[in-house]
Structure formats: C-alpha cells, structure tokens
PDB file of C-alpha atoms in Angstrom:
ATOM      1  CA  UNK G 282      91.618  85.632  83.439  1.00  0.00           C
ATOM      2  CA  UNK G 283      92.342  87.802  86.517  1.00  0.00           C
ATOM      3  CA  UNK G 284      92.192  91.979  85.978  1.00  0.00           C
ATOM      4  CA  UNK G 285      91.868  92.735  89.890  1.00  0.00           C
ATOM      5  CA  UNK G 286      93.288  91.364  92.198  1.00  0.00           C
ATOM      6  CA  UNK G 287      92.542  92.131  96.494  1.00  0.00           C
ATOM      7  CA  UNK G 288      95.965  91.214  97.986  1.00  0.00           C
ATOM      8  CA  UNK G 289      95.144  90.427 101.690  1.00  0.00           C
ATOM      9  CA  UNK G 290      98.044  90.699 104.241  1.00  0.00           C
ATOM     10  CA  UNK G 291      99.313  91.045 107.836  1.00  0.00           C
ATOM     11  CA  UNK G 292     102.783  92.108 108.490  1.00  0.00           C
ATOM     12  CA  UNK G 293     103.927  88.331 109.354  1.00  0.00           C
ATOM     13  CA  UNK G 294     106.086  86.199 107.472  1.00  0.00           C
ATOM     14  CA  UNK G 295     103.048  84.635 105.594  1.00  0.00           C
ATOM     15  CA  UNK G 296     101.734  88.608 104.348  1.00  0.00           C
ATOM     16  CA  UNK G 297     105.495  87.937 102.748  1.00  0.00           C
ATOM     17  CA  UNK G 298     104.505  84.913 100.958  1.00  0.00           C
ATOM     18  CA  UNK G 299     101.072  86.137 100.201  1.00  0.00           C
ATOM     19  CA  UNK G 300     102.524  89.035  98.725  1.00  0.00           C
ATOM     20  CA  UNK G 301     104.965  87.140  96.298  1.00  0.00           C
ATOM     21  CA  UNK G 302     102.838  84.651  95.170  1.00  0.00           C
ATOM     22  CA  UNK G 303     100.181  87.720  94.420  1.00  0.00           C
ATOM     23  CA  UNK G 304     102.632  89.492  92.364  1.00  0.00           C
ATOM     24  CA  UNK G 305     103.868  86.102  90.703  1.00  0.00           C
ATOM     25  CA  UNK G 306     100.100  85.871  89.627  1.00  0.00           C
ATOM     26  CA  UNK G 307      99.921  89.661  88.590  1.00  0.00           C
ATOM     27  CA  UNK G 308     103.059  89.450  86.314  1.00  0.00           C
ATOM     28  CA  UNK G 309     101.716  86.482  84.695  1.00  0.00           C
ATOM     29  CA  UNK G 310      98.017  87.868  84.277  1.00  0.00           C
ATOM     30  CA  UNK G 311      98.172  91.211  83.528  1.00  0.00           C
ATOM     31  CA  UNK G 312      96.630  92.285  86.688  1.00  0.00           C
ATOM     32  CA  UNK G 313      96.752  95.202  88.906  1.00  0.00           C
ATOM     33  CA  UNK G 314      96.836  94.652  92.222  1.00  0.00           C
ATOM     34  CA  UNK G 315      94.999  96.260  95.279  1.00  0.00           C
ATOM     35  CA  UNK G 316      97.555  95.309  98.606  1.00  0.00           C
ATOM     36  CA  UNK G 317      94.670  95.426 101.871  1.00  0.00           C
ATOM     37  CA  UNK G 318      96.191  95.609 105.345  1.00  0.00           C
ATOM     38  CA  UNK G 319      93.193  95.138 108.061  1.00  0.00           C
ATOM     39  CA  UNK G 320      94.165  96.526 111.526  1.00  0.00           C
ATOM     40  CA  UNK G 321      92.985  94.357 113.845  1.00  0.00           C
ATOM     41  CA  UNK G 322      93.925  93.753 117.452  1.00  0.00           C
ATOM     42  CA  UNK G 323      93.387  89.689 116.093  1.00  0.00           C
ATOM     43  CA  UNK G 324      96.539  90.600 114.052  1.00  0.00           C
ATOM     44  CA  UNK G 325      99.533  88.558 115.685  1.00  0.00           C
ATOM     45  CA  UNK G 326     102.053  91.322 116.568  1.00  0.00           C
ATOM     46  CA  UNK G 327      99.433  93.693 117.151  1.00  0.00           C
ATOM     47  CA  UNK G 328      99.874  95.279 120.684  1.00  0.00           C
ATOM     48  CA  UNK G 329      98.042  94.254 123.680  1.00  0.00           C
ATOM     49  CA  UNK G 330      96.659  96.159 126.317  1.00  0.00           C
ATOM     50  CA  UNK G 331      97.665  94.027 129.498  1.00  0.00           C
ATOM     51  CA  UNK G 332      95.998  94.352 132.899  1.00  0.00           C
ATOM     52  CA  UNK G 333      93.730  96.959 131.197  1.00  0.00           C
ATOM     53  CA  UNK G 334      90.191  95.098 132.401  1.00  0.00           C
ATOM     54  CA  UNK G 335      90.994  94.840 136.022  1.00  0.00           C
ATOM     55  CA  UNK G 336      91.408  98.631 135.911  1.00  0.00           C
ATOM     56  CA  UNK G 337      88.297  98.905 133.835  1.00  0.00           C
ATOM     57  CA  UNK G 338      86.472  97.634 136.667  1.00  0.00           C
ATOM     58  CA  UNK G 339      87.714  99.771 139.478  1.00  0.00           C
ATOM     59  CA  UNK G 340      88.401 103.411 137.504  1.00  0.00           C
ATOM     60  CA  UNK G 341      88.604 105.507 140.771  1.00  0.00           C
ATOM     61  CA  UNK G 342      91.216 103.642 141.644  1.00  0.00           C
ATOM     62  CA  UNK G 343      94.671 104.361 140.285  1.00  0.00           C
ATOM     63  CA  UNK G 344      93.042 106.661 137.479  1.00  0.00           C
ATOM     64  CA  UNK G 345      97.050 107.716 136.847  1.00  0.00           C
ATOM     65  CA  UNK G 346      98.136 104.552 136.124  1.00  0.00           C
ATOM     66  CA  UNK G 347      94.781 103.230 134.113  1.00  0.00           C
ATOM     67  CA  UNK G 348      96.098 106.996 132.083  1.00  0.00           C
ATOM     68  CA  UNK G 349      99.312 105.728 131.773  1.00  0.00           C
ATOM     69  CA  UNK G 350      98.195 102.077 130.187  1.00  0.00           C
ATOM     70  CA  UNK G 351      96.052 103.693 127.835  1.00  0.00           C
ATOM     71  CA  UNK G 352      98.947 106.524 126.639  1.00  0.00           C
ATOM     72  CA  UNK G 353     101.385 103.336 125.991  1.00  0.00           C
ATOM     73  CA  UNK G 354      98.492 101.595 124.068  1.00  0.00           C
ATOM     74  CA  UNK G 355      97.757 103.919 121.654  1.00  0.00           C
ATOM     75  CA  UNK G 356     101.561 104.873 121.102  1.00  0.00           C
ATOM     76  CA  UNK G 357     102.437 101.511 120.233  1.00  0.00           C
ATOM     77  CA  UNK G 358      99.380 101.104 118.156  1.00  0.00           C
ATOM     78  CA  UNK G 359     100.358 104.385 116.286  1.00  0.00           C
ATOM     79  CA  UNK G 360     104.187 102.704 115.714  1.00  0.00           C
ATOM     80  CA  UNK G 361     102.542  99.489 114.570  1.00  0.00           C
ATOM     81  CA  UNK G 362     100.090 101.069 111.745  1.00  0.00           C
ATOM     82  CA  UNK G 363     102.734 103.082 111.008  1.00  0.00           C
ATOM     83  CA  UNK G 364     104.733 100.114 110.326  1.00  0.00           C
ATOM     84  CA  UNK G 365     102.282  98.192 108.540  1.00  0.00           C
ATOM     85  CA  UNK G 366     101.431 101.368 106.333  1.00  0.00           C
ATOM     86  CA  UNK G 367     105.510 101.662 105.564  1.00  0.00           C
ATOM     87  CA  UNK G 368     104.935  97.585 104.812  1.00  0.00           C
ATOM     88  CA  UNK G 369     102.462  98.260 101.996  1.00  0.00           C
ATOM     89  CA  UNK G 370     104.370 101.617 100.340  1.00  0.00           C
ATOM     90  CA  UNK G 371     107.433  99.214 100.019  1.00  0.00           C
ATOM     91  CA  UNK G 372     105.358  96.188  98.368  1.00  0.00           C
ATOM     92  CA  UNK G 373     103.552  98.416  96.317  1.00  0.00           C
ATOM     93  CA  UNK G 374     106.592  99.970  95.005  1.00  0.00           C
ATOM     94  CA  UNK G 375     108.081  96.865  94.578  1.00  0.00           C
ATOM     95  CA  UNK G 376     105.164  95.755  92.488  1.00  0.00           C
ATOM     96  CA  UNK G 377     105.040  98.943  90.312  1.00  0.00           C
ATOM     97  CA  UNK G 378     108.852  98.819  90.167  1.00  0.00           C
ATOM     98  CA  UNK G 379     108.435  95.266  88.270  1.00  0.00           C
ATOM     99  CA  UNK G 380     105.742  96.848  86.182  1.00  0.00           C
ATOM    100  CA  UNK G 381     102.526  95.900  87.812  1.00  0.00           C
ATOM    101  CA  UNK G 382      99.747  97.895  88.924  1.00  0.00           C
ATOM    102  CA  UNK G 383      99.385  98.458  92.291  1.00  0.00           C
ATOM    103  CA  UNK G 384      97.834 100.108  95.037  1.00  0.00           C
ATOM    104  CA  UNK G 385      97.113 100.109  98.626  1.00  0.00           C
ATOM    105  CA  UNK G 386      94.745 100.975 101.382  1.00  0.00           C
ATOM    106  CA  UNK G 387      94.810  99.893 105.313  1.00  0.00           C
ATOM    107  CA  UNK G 388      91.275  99.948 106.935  1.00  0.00           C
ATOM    108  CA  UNK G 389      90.682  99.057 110.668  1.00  0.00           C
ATOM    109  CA  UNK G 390      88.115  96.493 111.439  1.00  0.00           C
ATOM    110  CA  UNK G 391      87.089  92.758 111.381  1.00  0.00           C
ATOM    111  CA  UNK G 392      89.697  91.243 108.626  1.00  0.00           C
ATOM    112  CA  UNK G 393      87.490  88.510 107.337  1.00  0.00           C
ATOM    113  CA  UNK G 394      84.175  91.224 106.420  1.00  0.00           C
ATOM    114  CA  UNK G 395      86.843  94.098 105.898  1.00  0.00           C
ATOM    115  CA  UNK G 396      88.421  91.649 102.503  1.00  0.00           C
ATOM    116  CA  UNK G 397      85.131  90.584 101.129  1.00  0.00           C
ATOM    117  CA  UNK G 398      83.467  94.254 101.965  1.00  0.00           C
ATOM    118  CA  UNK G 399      86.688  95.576  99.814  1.00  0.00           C
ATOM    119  CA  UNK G 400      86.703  93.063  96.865  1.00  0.00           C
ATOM    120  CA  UNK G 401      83.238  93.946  96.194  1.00  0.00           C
ATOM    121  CA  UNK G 402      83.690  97.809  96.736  1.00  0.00           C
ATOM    122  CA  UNK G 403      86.906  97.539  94.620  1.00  0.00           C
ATOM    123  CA  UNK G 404      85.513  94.527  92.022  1.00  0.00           C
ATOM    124  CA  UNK G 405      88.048  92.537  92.476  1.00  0.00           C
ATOM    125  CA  UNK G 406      88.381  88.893  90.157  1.00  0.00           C
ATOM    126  CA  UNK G 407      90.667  87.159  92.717  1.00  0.00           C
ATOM    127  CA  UNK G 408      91.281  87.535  96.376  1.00  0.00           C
ATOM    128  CA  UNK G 409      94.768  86.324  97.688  1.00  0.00           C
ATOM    129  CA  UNK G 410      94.584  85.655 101.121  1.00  0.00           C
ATOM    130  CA  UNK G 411      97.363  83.786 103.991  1.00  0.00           C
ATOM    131  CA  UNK G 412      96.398  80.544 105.910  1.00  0.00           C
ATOM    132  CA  UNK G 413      98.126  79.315 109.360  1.00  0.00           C
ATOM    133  CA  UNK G 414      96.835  76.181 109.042  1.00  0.00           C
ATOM    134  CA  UNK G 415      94.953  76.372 112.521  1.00  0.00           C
ATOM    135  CA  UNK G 416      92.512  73.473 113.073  1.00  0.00           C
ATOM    136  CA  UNK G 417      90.423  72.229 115.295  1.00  0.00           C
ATOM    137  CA  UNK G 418      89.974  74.092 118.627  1.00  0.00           C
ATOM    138  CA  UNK G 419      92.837  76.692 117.405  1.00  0.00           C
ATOM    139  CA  UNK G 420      90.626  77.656 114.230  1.00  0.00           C
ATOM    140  CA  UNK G 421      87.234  77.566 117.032  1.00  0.00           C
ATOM    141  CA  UNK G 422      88.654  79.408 119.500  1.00  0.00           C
ATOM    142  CA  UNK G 423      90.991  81.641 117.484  1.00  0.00           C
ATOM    143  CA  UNK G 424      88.756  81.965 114.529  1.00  0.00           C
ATOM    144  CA  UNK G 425      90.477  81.762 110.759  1.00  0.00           C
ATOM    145  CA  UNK G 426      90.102  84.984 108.310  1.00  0.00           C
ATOM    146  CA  UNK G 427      90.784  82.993 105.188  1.00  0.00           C
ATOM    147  CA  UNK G 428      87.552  80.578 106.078  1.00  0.00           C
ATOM    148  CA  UNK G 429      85.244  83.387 106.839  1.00  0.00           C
ATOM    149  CA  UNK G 430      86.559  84.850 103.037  1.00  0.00           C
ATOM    150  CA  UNK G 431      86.591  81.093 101.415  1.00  0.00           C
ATOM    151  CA  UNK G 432      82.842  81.508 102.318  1.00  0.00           C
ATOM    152  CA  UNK G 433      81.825  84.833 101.819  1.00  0.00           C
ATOM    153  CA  UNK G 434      84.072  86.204  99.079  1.00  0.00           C
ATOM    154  CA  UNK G 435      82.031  87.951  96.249  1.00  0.00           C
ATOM    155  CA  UNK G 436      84.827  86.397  94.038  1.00  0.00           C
ATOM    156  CA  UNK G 437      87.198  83.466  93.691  1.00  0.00           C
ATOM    157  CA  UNK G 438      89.859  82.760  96.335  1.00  0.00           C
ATOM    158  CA  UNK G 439      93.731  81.931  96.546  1.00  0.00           C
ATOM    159  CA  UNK G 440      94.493  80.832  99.563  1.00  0.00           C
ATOM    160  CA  UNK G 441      98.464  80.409  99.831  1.00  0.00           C
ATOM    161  CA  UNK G 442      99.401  78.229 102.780  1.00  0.00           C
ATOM    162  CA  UNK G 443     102.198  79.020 105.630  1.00  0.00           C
ATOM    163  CA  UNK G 444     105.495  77.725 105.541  1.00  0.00           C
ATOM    164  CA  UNK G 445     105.844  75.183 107.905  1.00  0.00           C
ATOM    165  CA  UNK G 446     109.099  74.966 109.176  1.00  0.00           C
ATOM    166  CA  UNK G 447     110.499  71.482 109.741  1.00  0.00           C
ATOM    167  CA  UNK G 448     110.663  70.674 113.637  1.00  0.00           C
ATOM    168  CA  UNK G 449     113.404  68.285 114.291  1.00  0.00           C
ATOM    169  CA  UNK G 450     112.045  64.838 115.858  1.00  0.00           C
ATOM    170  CA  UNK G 451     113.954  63.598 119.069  1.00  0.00           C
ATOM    171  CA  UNK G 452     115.481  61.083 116.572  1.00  0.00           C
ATOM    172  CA  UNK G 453     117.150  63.496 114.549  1.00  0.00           C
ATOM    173  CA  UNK G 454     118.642  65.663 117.620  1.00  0.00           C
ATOM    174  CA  UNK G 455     120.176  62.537 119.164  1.00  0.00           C
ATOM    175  CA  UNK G 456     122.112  61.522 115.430  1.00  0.00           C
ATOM    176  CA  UNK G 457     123.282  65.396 115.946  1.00  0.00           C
ATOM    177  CA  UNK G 458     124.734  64.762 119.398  1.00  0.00           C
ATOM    178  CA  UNK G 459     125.970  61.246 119.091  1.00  0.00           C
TER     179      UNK G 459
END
C-alpha cells in the first residue's frame, strides 16, 4: 500500500481537511507522513504588497515611503511563515501524538513544481493535495496547484475536495422571514 506519504497544505481551512484525511490514510496504512507547506505569494492569506509597482516605476520619488512599503512587507511575510511553520509543528505533533510518523519541511517557491520536486526527492507513494474547485476562467486565470501535480506527480495523487458551504437560495431566506 502507501509507506510515504507528501502531505501538501496551505494554512486555509482546506490544508485542515487535507491534513485529516492524510492522517486518516496514515493510521490506516502504516505510513509516515512528510507535511509540505510551499510559501508562495499565490497562497490566499499570503500578504500583498499594495501600490508597490507604481513606486517601482518612479524610485526617486518618495524613496521613504517606497522604504517604508517594503519594511511592512517583509514583516508581515516574516509573521505569516512564522505562522505557517507553528501550523506544521502542531499537525506534526498531532500526527506523532496518534502514533504516526511524521515530519515537516516549508520551502518557498512555485507550489505545484515545489510538491512533485519534493515527492520525488523524498520518494513519496502518495501525494495528498487540497482542491478549490476553481473552473473555467478562475482555474485559467488563477491557475490550480492540484492540476499542475495531477499531471506531473512522480507518484499517485489524492486530491481531497473543499467544503462547500451551502449558500442559502432567495427561496430559503424568504421561508426564514415570512
């Protein structure tokens, strides 16, 4: 079955769901368990750095304030890998607390070629990976990790599908009101 497997996640609600249905898998295989977070600025949640290209092309202009942009950028980028590396100590304790073998590593870079360059450095059997569901000019414009590793994975692929939550129909809120 499955000895390895490359746990791919984001710190949204679907890296939770990813996560659980990984370790699900793990308990039931065997396996040990590698948790991957990818930093990317594609990550939702991920800070932005607003207004930072119209400064780019004027830099003798306002050179303090261009200073300033960048100092708040890398700040919150520091808080949010910090965040995402305190994500993946508390899952992989988690895991190891409910006797599975795991680990976990955070590399910045393109998340699609980051997972498959990763389960072929680490030889993984199974890559668990999220999917928004985008379609259509979303997935075009927006591009979708889990299709670029569905295609280039050096092994199989889980992909484990967001939660949609239910969105009440104009129906339903007038039988609330009436």
């Amino acid at each position: 079955m499955f000895r390895k497997i490359l746990v791919a996640m984001d710190s949204s609600y679907i890296g939770e769901h990813v996560f659980e249905e990984a370790l699900t898998l793990a308990k039931a295989t065997g396996a040990s368990m590698m948790l991957l977070h990818v930093l990317s600025s594609e990550e939702e949640g991920s800070p932005k750095i607003a207004g930072f290209s119209s400064l780019d092309l004027y830099p003798e202009i306002y050179p303090e304030v261009r200073e300033e942009i960048v100092m708040n950028y890398r700040k919150q980028w520091d808080e949010f890998e910090g965040k995402c590396l305190d994500l993946l100590r508390d899952r992989t304790a988690k895991a190891n607390t409910q006797g599975v073998n795991a680990e976990f590593t955070q590399i910045p870079g393109s998340p699609g070629k980051i997972i498959c360059e990763q389960a072929l450095n680490w030889g993984a059997d199974l890559i668990v990976v999220g999917r928004r569901g985008r379609s259509g000019l979303s997935e075009l414009l927006l591009g979708s990790v889990s299709n670029y590793v569905l295609h280039h994975a050096p092994c199989s692929v889980l992909t484990v599908q967001a939660i949609v939550h239910k969105i009440e129909t104009a129906s339903e809120k007038e039988s609330v009101v009436s």
